[in-house]
Coordinates of N, CA and C in Angstrom, one line a residue:
M1 N 0.8 -1.2 0.0 CA 0.0 0.0 0.0 C 0.9 1.3 0.0
N2 N 0.7 2.2 -1.0 CA 1.5 3.4 -1.0 C 1.0 4.4 0.0
V3 N 1.7 5.5 0.1 CA 1.4 6.6 1.1 C 0.0 7.1 0.8
K4 N -0.3 7.4 -0.4 CA -1.6 8.0 -0.7 C -2.8 7.0 -0.3
E5 N -2.6 5.7 -0.5 CA -3.6 4.8 -0.2 C -3.7 4.7 1.4
T6 N -2.6 4.7 2.0 CA -2.6 4.6 3.5 C -3.3 5.8 4.1
F7 N -3.0 7.0 3.6 CA -3.6 8.2 4.1 C -5.1 8.2 3.8
Q8 N -5.6 7.7 2.7 CA -7.0 7.6 2.4 C -7.7 6.6 3.3
Q9 N -7.0 5.5 3.6 CA -7.6 4.6 4.6 C -7.7 5.2 5.9
I10 N -6.7 6.0 6.4 CA -6.8 6.7 7.7 C -8.0 7.6 7.7
L11 N -8.2 8.4 6.6 CA -9.3 9.4 6.5 C -10.6 8.6 6.5
D12 N -10.7 7.5 5.7 CA -12.0 6.8 5.7 C -12.4 6.3 7.1
H13 N -11.4 5.8 7.9 CA -11.7 5.4 9.2 C -12.1 6.6 10.1
Q14 N -11.4 7.7 9.9 CA -11.7 8.9 10.7 C -13.1 9.4 10.5
Y15 N -13.5 9.3 9.3 CA -14.9 9.8 9.0 C -16.0 8.9 9.6
S16 N -15.7 7.6 9.7 CA -16.6 6.7 10.3 C -16.6 6.7 11.8
R17 N -15.4 7.0 12.4 CA -15.2 7.0 13.9 C -14.1 7.9 14.2
P18 N -14.3 9.2 14.1 CA -13.2 10.2 14.4 C -12.6 10.0 15.8
A19 N -11.2 10.1 15.8 CA -10.5 10.0 17.1 C -9.3 10.9 17.2
G20 N -9.0 11.4 18.4 CA -7.8 12.2 18.6 C -7.9 13.5 17.9
I21 N -6.7 14.2 17.8 CA -6.7 15.5 17.2 C -7.2 15.5 15.8
L22 N -6.8 14.6 15.0 CA -7.3 14.5 13.6 C -8.9 14.4 13.6
G23 N -9.4 13.5 14.5 CA -10.8 13.4 14.6 C -11.5 14.6 15.0
W24 N -10.9 15.4 15.9 CA -11.5 16.7 16.3 C -11.6 17.6 15.1
V25 N -10.5 17.7 14.3 CA -10.4 18.6 13.2 C -11.5 18.2 12.1
I26 N -11.6 16.9 11.9 CA -12.6 16.4 10.9 C -14.0 16.7 11.4
G27 N -14.2 16.6 12.7 CA -15.6 16.9 13.3 C -15.9 18.4 13.0
E28 N -15.0 19.3 13.2 CA -15.3 20.7 12.9 C -15.4 21.0 11.4
K29 N -14.6 20.2 10.6 CA -14.8 20.4 9.2 C -16.1 19.9 8.7
M30 N -16.6 18.8 9.2 CA -17.9 18.3 8.8 C -19.0 19.3 9.2
I31 N -18.9 20.0 10.3 CA -19.9 21.0 10.6 C -20.0 22.1 9.5
R32 N -18.8 22.6 9.1 CA -18.8 23.6 8.0 C -19.4 23.0 6.7
Q33 N -18.9 21.8 6.3 CA -19.3 21.2 5.1 C -20.8 20.9 5.0
H34 N -21.4 20.5 6.1 CA -22.7 19.9 6.1 C -23.8 20.9 6.6
K35 N -23.4 22.2 6.8 CA -24.3 23.1 7.4 C -25.6 23.3 6.6
P36 N -25.6 23.4 5.3 CA -26.9 23.5 4.5 C -27.8 22.4 4.7
E37 N -27.3 21.1 4.7 CA -28.3 20.0 4.8 C -28.6 19.8 6.3
T38 N -27.8 20.3 7.2 CA -28.2 20.2 8.6 C -29.4 21.2 8.9
L39 N -29.3 22.4 8.4 CA -30.4 23.3 8.7 C -31.6 22.9 7.9
W40 N -31.5 22.3 6.7 CA -32.6 21.8 6.0 C -33.3 20.6 6.8
T41 N -32.5 19.8 7.4 CA -33.0 18.6 8.1 C -33.9 19.1 9.3
I42 N -33.3 20.1 10.0 CA -34.1 20.6 11.2 C -35.4 21.2 10.8
E43 N -35.3 22.0 9.7 CA -36.6 22.6 9.2 C -37.6 21.6 8.7
T44 N -37.1 20.6 8.0 CA -38.0 19.5 7.5 C -38.6 18.7 8.6
L45 N -38.0 18.5 9.7 CA -38.6 17.8 10.8 C -39.9 18.4 11.3
Q46 N -40.0 19.7 11.1 CA -41.2 20.5 11.6 C -41.5 20.2 13.0
L47 N -40.6 20.4 13.9 CA -40.7 20.1 15.3 C -41.7 21.0 15.9
Q48 N -42.5 20.4 16.8 CA -43.5 21.1 17.6 C -42.9 21.3 19.0
E49 N -43.6 21.9 19.9 CA -43.0 22.2 21.2 C -42.9 20.9 22.0
N50 N -41.8 21.0 22.9 CA -41.6 19.9 23.9 C -41.4 18.5 23.2
E51 N -40.7 18.5 22.1 CA -40.4 17.2 21.5 C -39.2 16.5 22.3
R52 N -39.2 15.2 22.2 CA -38.0 14.4 22.7 C -37.3 13.9 21.5
I53 N -36.1 14.4 21.3 CA -35.4 14.3 20.0 C -34.1 13.5 20.1
L54 N -33.9 12.5 19.2 CA -32.6 11.8 19.2 C -32.0 12.0 17.8
E55 N -30.7 12.4 17.9 CA -29.8 12.5 16.7 C -28.9 11.3 16.7
I56 N -28.9 10.5 15.7 CA -28.0 9.3 15.6 C -26.8 9.8 14.8
G57 N -25.6 9.7 15.3 CA -24.4 10.2 14.7 C -24.4 11.7 14.9
C58 N -24.4 12.1 16.1 CA -24.6 13.6 16.4 C -23.3 14.3 16.1
G59 N -22.1 13.6 16.0 CA -20.9 14.3 15.7 C -20.5 15.3 16.8
A60 N -20.1 16.5 16.3 CA -19.6 17.5 17.2 C -20.7 18.4 17.7
G61 N -22.0 18.0 17.5 CA -23.1 18.6 18.2 C -23.7 19.9 17.6
F62 N -23.4 20.2 16.3 CA -23.9 21.4 15.7 C -25.4 21.4 15.6
A63 N -26.0 20.3 15.1 CA -27.4 20.2 14.9 C -28.2 20.3 16.2
L64 N -27.7 19.6 17.2 CA -28.3 19.7 18.5 C -28.3 21.1 19.1
K65 N -27.2 21.8 18.8 CA -27.1 23.2 19.3 C -28.1 24.1 18.6
Q66 N -28.3 23.9 17.3 CA -29.3 24.6 16.6 C -30.7 24.4 17.1
I67 N -31.0 23.1 17.4 CA -32.4 22.8 18.0 C -32.5 23.4 19.4
A68 N -31.5 23.3 20.2 CA -31.5 23.9 21.5 C -31.8 25.4 21.4
S69 N -31.3 26.1 20.4 CA -31.5 27.5 20.3 C -32.9 27.9 19.9
L70 N -33.7 27.0 19.5 CA -35.1 27.3 19.2 C -35.9 27.6 20.5
N71 N -35.4 27.2 21.6 CA -36.1 27.5 22.9 C -37.6 27.0 22.9
D72 N -37.8 25.8 22.4 CA -39.2 25.3 22.3 C -39.5 24.2 23.3
G73 N -38.6 24.1 24.3 CA -38.9 23.1 25.4 C -38.5 21.7 25.0
H74 N -37.6 21.6 24.0 CA -37.2 20.2 23.6 C -36.2 19.6 24.5
T75 N -36.3 18.3 24.7 CA -35.1 17.6 25.3 C -34.5 16.8 24.2
M76 N -33.1 16.8 24.2 CA -32.4 16.3 23.1 C -31.3 15.2 23.6
T77 N -31.2 14.2 22.7 CA -30.1 13.2 23.0 C -29.3 13.0 21.8
G78 N -28.0 13.0 21.9 CA -27.1 12.7 20.8 C -26.4 11.4 21.0
L79 N -26.4 10.6 20.0 CA -25.7 9.3 20.1 C -24.6 9.2 19.0
D80 N -23.4 8.8 19.5 CA -22.3 8.7 18.5 C -21.3 7.6 18.9
L81 N -20.6 7.1 17.9 CA -19.6 6.1 18.2 C -18.3 6.7 18.7
S82 N -18.1 8.0 18.3 CA -16.8 8.6 18.6 C -16.8 9.4 19.9
E83 N -15.9 8.9 20.8 CA -15.8 9.7 22.1 C -15.2 11.0 21.9
T84 N -14.3 11.2 20.9 CA -13.7 12.5 20.6 C -14.8 13.5 20.2
L85 N -15.7 13.1 19.3 CA -16.7 14.0 18.8 C -17.8 14.3 19.9
L86 N -18.0 13.3 20.8 CA -18.9 13.5 21.9 C -18.3 14.6 22.9
Q87 N -17.0 14.6 23.0 CA -16.4 15.6 23.8 C -16.5 17.0 23.2
S88 N -16.4 17.1 21.9 CA -16.6 18.3 21.2 C -18.0 18.8 21.3
A89 N -19.0 17.8 21.2 CA -20.4 18.2 21.3 C -20.7 18.7 22.7
A90 N -20.1 18.1 23.7 CA -20.3 18.5 25.1 C -19.8 19.9 25.3
L91 N -18.7 20.3 24.8 CA -18.2 21.6 24.9 C -19.1 22.6 24.1
R92 N -19.6 22.2 23.0 CA -20.4 23.1 22.2 C -21.8 23.3 22.8
N93 N -22.2 22.4 23.6 CA -23.6 22.4 24.2 C -23.6 22.4 25.7
R94 N -22.6 23.1 26.3 CA -22.4 23.1 27.8 C -23.7 23.6 28.4
K95 N -24.3 24.6 27.9 CA -25.5 25.2 28.6 C -26.6 24.3 28.6
A96 N -27.0 23.7 27.5 CA -28.1 22.8 27.4 C -27.9 21.5 28.3
I97 N -26.6 21.0 28.3 CA -26.4 19.9 29.2 C -26.5 20.2 30.6
T98 N -26.0 21.4 31.0 CA -26.1 21.8 32.4 C -27.5 22.0 32.8
Q99 N -28.4 22.5 31.9 CA -29.8 22.7 32.2 C -30.6 21.4 32.0
N100 N -30.0 20.3 31.8 CA -30.6 19.0 31.7 C -31.6 18.9 30.5
Q101 N -31.3 19.7 29.5 CA -32.0 19.7 28.2 C -31.4 18.7 27.2
M102 N -30.2 18.3 27.5 CA -29.5 17.5 26.5 C -28.6 16.5 27.2
E103 N -28.6 15.3 26.5 CA -27.7 14.2 27.0 C -26.9 13.7 25.8
L104 N -25.7 13.3 26.0 CA -24.8 12.8 25.0 C -24.4 11.4 25.4
V105 N -24.6 10.4 24.4 CA -24.5 9.0 24.8 C -23.5 8.3 23.8
H106 N -22.6 7.6 24.3 CA -21.7 6.8 23.4 C -22.3 5.4 23.2
G107 N -22.5 5.1 21.9 CA -23.2 3.8 21.6 C -23.4 3.7 20.1
T108 N -24.0 2.6 19.7 CA -24.3 2.2 18.3 C -25.8 2.2 18.0
V109 N -26.1 2.5 16.8 CA -27.5 2.5 16.4 C -28.1 1.1 16.4
E110 N -27.2 0.1 16.2 CA -27.8 -1.3 16.2 C -28.2 -1.8 17.6
E111 N -27.7 -1.1 18.6 CA -28.0 -1.5 20.0 C -28.1 -0.3 20.9
M112 N -29.2 0.5 20.7 CA -29.3 1.8 21.4 C -29.7 1.6 22.8
P113 N -29.0 2.3 23.8 CA -29.3 2.1 25.2 C -30.4 2.9 25.7
F114 N -31.6 2.9 25.0 CA -32.7 3.7 25.4 C -34.0 2.8 25.5
P115 N -34.9 3.2 26.4 CA -36.1 2.4 26.6 C -37.1 2.6 25.4
N116 N -38.0 1.7 25.3 CA -39.0 1.8 24.2 C -39.8 3.1 24.2
E117 N -40.1 3.6 23.0 CA -40.9 4.7 22.8 C -40.5 6.0 23.6
Q118 N -39.2 6.2 23.6 CA -38.7 7.4 24.3 C -38.7 8.7 23.5
F119 N -38.6 8.6 22.2 CA -38.4 9.8 21.4 C -39.6 10.0 20.5
T120 N -39.9 11.3 20.3 CA -40.9 11.7 19.3 C -40.4 12.0 18.0
A121 N -39.0 12.2 17.8 CA -38.4 12.4 16.6 C -37.0 11.9 16.6
V122 N -36.6 11.2 15.5 CA -35.3 10.6 15.4 C -34.7 11.1 14.0
F123 N -33.5 11.6 14.0 CA -32.9 11.9 12.7 C -31.4 11.6 12.7
S124 N -30.9 11.5 11.5 CA -29.5 11.4 11.3 C -29.1 12.2 10.0
I125 N -27.8 12.6 10.0 CA -27.3 13.4 8.9 C -26.0 12.7 8.5
H126 N -25.9 12.1 7.3 CA -24.7 11.5 6.8 C -24.1 10.5 7.7
S127 N -24.9 9.8 8.4 CA -24.3 8.7 9.2 C -24.8 7.3 8.8
I128 N -25.8 7.2 8.0 CA -26.4 5.9 7.6 C -25.4 5.1 6.8
Y129 N -24.5 5.8 6.1 CA -23.5 5.1 5.3 C -22.6 4.1 6.1
F130 N -22.5 4.4 7.4 CA -21.6 3.7 8.3 C -22.3 2.7 9.2
W131 N -23.6 2.6 9.0 CA -24.3 1.6 9.8 C -24.0 0.2 9.4
E132 N -23.7 -0.7 10.3 CA -23.3 -2.0 9.9 C -24.4 -2.9 9.5
D133 N -25.6 -2.7 10.1 CA -26.8 -3.6 9.9 C -28.0 -2.7 9.8
L134 N -28.4 -2.4 8.5 CA -29.5 -1.5 8.3 C -30.8 -2.1 8.9
F135 N -31.0 -3.4 8.7 CA -32.3 -4.0 9.2 C -32.4 -3.9 10.8
K136 N -31.3 -4.2 11.4 CA -31.3 -4.1 12.9 C -31.4 -2.6 13.4
S137 N -30.7 -1.7 12.6 CA -30.8 -0.3 13.0 C -32.2 0.2 12.9
F138 N -32.9 -0.1 11.9 CA -34.2 0.5 11.7 C -35.2 -0.2 12.7
H139 N -35.0 -1.4 13.0 CA -35.8 -2.0 14.1 C -35.6 -1.3 15.4
E140 N -34.4 -0.9 15.7 CA -34.1 -0.1 16.9 C -34.7 1.3 16.8
I141 N -34.7 1.9 15.7 CA -35.3 3.2 15.5 C -36.8 3.1 15.8
N142 N -37.4 2.1 15.2 CA -38.8 1.8 15.4 C -39.1 1.6 16.9
R143 N -38.3 0.9 17.6 CA -38.5 0.6 19.0 C -38.5 1.8 19.9
V144 N -37.5 2.7 19.6 CA -37.4 3.9 20.5 C -38.3 5.1 20.1
L145 N -39.0 5.0 19.0 CA -39.9 6.0 18.6 C -41.3 5.8 19.2
T146 N -41.9 7.0 19.6 CA -43.3 6.9 20.0 C -44.2 6.7 18.8
P147 N -45.4 6.1 19.0 CA -46.4 6.1 17.9 C -46.7 7.5 17.4
G148 N -46.6 7.7 16.1 CA -46.8 9.1 15.6 C -45.5 9.9 15.5
G149 N -44.4 9.3 16.0 CA -43.1 9.9 15.9 C -42.5 9.9 14.5
T150 N -41.7 10.8 14.2 CA -41.1 11.0 12.9 C -39.6 10.6 12.9
V151 N -39.2 10.1 11.7 CA -37.8 9.7 11.4 C -37.4 10.4 10.1
L152 N -36.2 10.9 10.1 CA -35.7 11.6 8.9 C -34.2 11.2 8.8
M153 N -33.8 10.5 7.7 CA -32.4 10.2 7.5 C -31.9 11.0 6.3
T154 N -31.0 11.9 6.5 CA -30.4 12.7 5.5 C -29.1 12.1 4.9
L155 N -29.0 12.1 3.6 CA -27.8 11.5 3.0 C -27.7 12.0 1.6
C156 N -26.5 11.8 1.0 CA -26.3 12.2 -0.4 C -26.4 11.0 -1.3
D157 N -27.0 11.2 -2.5 CA -27.2 10.2 -3.5 C -26.6 10.5 -4.9
G158 N -25.7 11.6 -4.9 CA -25.0 11.9 -6.1 C -24.2 13.2 -6.0
K159 N -23.4 13.5 -7.0 CA -22.6 14.7 -6.9 C -22.4 15.2 -8.4
D160 N -22.5 16.5 -8.5 CA -22.3 17.2 -9.8 C -23.1 16.6 -10.9
G161 N -24.3 16.3 -10.6 CA -25.2 15.7 -11.6 C -25.1 14.2 -11.9
E162 N -24.1 13.6 -11.2 CA -23.9 12.1 -11.4 C -24.6 11.4 -10.2
D163 N -25.5 10.4 -10.6 CA -26.1 9.6 -9.6 C -25.2 8.6 -9.0
W164 N -25.3 8.3 -7.7 CA -24.6 7.3 -7.0 C -25.6 6.1 -7.0
G165 N -25.3 5.1 -7.9 CA -26.3 4.0 -8.0 C -26.4 3.2 -6.8
S166 N -25.3 2.9 -6.1 CA -25.3 2.1 -4.9 C -26.2 2.7 -3.8
I167 N -26.1 4.0 -3.6 CA -26.9 4.7 -2.6 C -28.4 4.7 -3.0
K168 N -28.7 5.0 -4.3 CA -30.1 5.0 -4.7 C -30.7 3.6 -4.6
K169 N -29.9 2.6 -4.9 CA -30.4 1.2 -4.8 C -30.6 0.8 -3.4
M170 N -29.7 1.2 -2.5 CA -30.0 1.0 -1.0 C -31.3 1.6 -0.6
I171 N -31.5 2.8 -1.0 CA -32.8 3.5 -0.6 C -34.0 2.7 -1.2
R172 N -33.9 2.4 -2.4 CA -35.1 1.8 -3.2 C -35.3 0.4 -2.7
D173 N -34.2 -0.4 -2.6 CA -34.4 -1.8 -2.5 C -34.3 -2.3 -1.0
E174 N -33.7 -1.4 -0.1 CA -33.6 -1.9 1.3 C -34.3 -1.0 2.2
L175 N -34.1 0.3 2.2 CA -34.6 1.2 3.2 C -36.1 1.4 3.1
L176 N -36.6 1.8 1.9 CA -38.0 2.0 1.8 C -38.8 0.7 2.1
P177 N -38.4 -0.5 1.5 CA -39.1 -1.7 1.8 C -39.1 -2.0 3.3
L178 N -38.0 -1.7 4.0 CA -37.9 -2.0 5.4 C -38.9 -1.1 6.2
M179 N -39.0 0.2 5.8 CA -39.9 1.1 6.4 C -41.4 0.6 6.2
E180 N -41.6 0.1 5.0 CA -43.0 -0.5 4.8 C -43.2 -1.7 5.6
Q181 N -42.2 -2.6 5.8 CA -42.3 -3.8 6.6 C -42.6 -3.4 8.0
L182 N -42.0 -2.3 8.5 CA -42.2 -1.9 9.9 C -43.5 -1.0 10.1
K183 N -44.2 -0.9 9.0 CA -45.5 -0.2 9.0 C -45.4 1.3 9.3
F184 N -44.3 1.9 8.8 CA -44.2 3.4 8.8 C -45.2 3.9 7.9
K185 N -45.8 5.1 8.2 CA -46.7 5.8 7.4 C -46.0 6.9 6.6
D186 N -46.6 7.3 5.5 CA -46.2 8.5 4.8 C -44.7 8.5 4.5
F187 N -44.1 7.3 4.3 CA -42.6 7.3 4.1 C -42.4 7.7 2.6
C188 N -41.3 8.5 2.4 CA -41.0 9.0 1.1 C -39.6 9.5 1.1
V189 N -39.1 9.9 -0.1 CA -37.8 10.4 -0.3 C -38.0 11.9 -0.7
L190 N -37.4 12.8 0.2 CA -37.6 14.2 0.0 C -36.3 14.8 -0.7
E191 N -36.5 15.8 -1.5 CA -35.4 16.5 -2.2 C -34.8 17.5 -1.2
G192 N -33.5 17.4 -1.0 CA -32.8 18.3 -0.1 C -32.0 19.3 -0.9
P193 N -31.1 20.1 -0.2 CA -30.3 21.0 -0.9 C -29.1 20.4 -1.6
V194 N -28.6 21.1 -2.6 CA -27.3 20.8 -3.2 C -26.2 21.5 -2.5
S195 N -25.3 20.8 -1.9 CA -24.3 21.4 -1.0 C -22.9 20.9 -1.5
R196 N -22.1 21.9 -2.0 CA -20.7 21.6 -2.5 C -20.8 20.7 -3.7
G197 N -21.9 20.7 -4.4 CA -22.1 19.8 -5.6 C -22.8 18.5 -5.2
Y198 N -22.9 18.2 -4.0 CA -23.5 16.9 -3.5 C -25.0 17.1 -3.5
H199 N -25.7 16.1 -4.0 CA -27.2 16.1 -4.0 C -27.7 15.4 -2.8
T200 N -28.5 16.2 -2.0 CA -29.0 15.7 -0.7 C -30.4 15.2 -0.8
V201 N -30.7 14.1 -0.2 CA -32.1 13.6 0.0 C -32.4 13.3 1.4
G202 N -33.7 13.3 1.8 CA -34.1 12.9 3.1 C -35.1 11.7 3.0
V203 N -34.9 10.6 3.7 CA -35.8 9.6 3.8 C -36.7 9.7 5.0
Y204 N -37.9 10.0 4.8 CA -38.8 10.4 5.9 C -39.9 9.4 6.2
G205 N -40.4 9.3 7.4 CA -41.5 8.4 7.7 C -42.1 8.7 9.1
V206 N -43.3 8.2 9.3 CA -44.0 8.4 10.6 C -44.3 7.0 11.1
K207 N -44.0 6.8 12.4 CA -44.3 5.5 13.0 C -45.8 5.3 13.2
S208 N -46.4 4.2 12.8 CA -47.8 3.9 13.0 C -48.2 3.8 14.5

């Protein structure tokens, strides 16, 4: 393996589970890069007052901070695999954590450490690519959502006018059929913003 391939392998791992100083830098970089789709995701959720919200793959906590700034009485939980990014998220959201409005949890989407029907809204932004078991993950999402609760998965399915066939196939052949199997209502694919040439979509549904 040459130097370029080695460096790319390091970056790929860091994006899936950022760690150390490089992980912290990547976390801050992702905030800047993903700001348009983050703000779009929050708006698309159409949150009402006093929601109980879970972000899967919360990273450095930018989306949670934006929701906290709405001052609508929400309680928020961020889940992430990276302890480095959870530390960044804790610094970014000190006030909300101190006021018991927010909790940050180290864990995986496949085995979430939450009771049944805890959240009224669950979302993720650019984390679904790294989920090891989509079937198990969505069963967990279904478990922790309240009836009538919403789920929104934001991801990219192309860049600069070029479709990413593998992502579109995953949405069409795995994700949407899985939501139908779990009896989600009103599930659909929403058009999101184009950010840095990347085409964003949101997979949305409501738990029956």
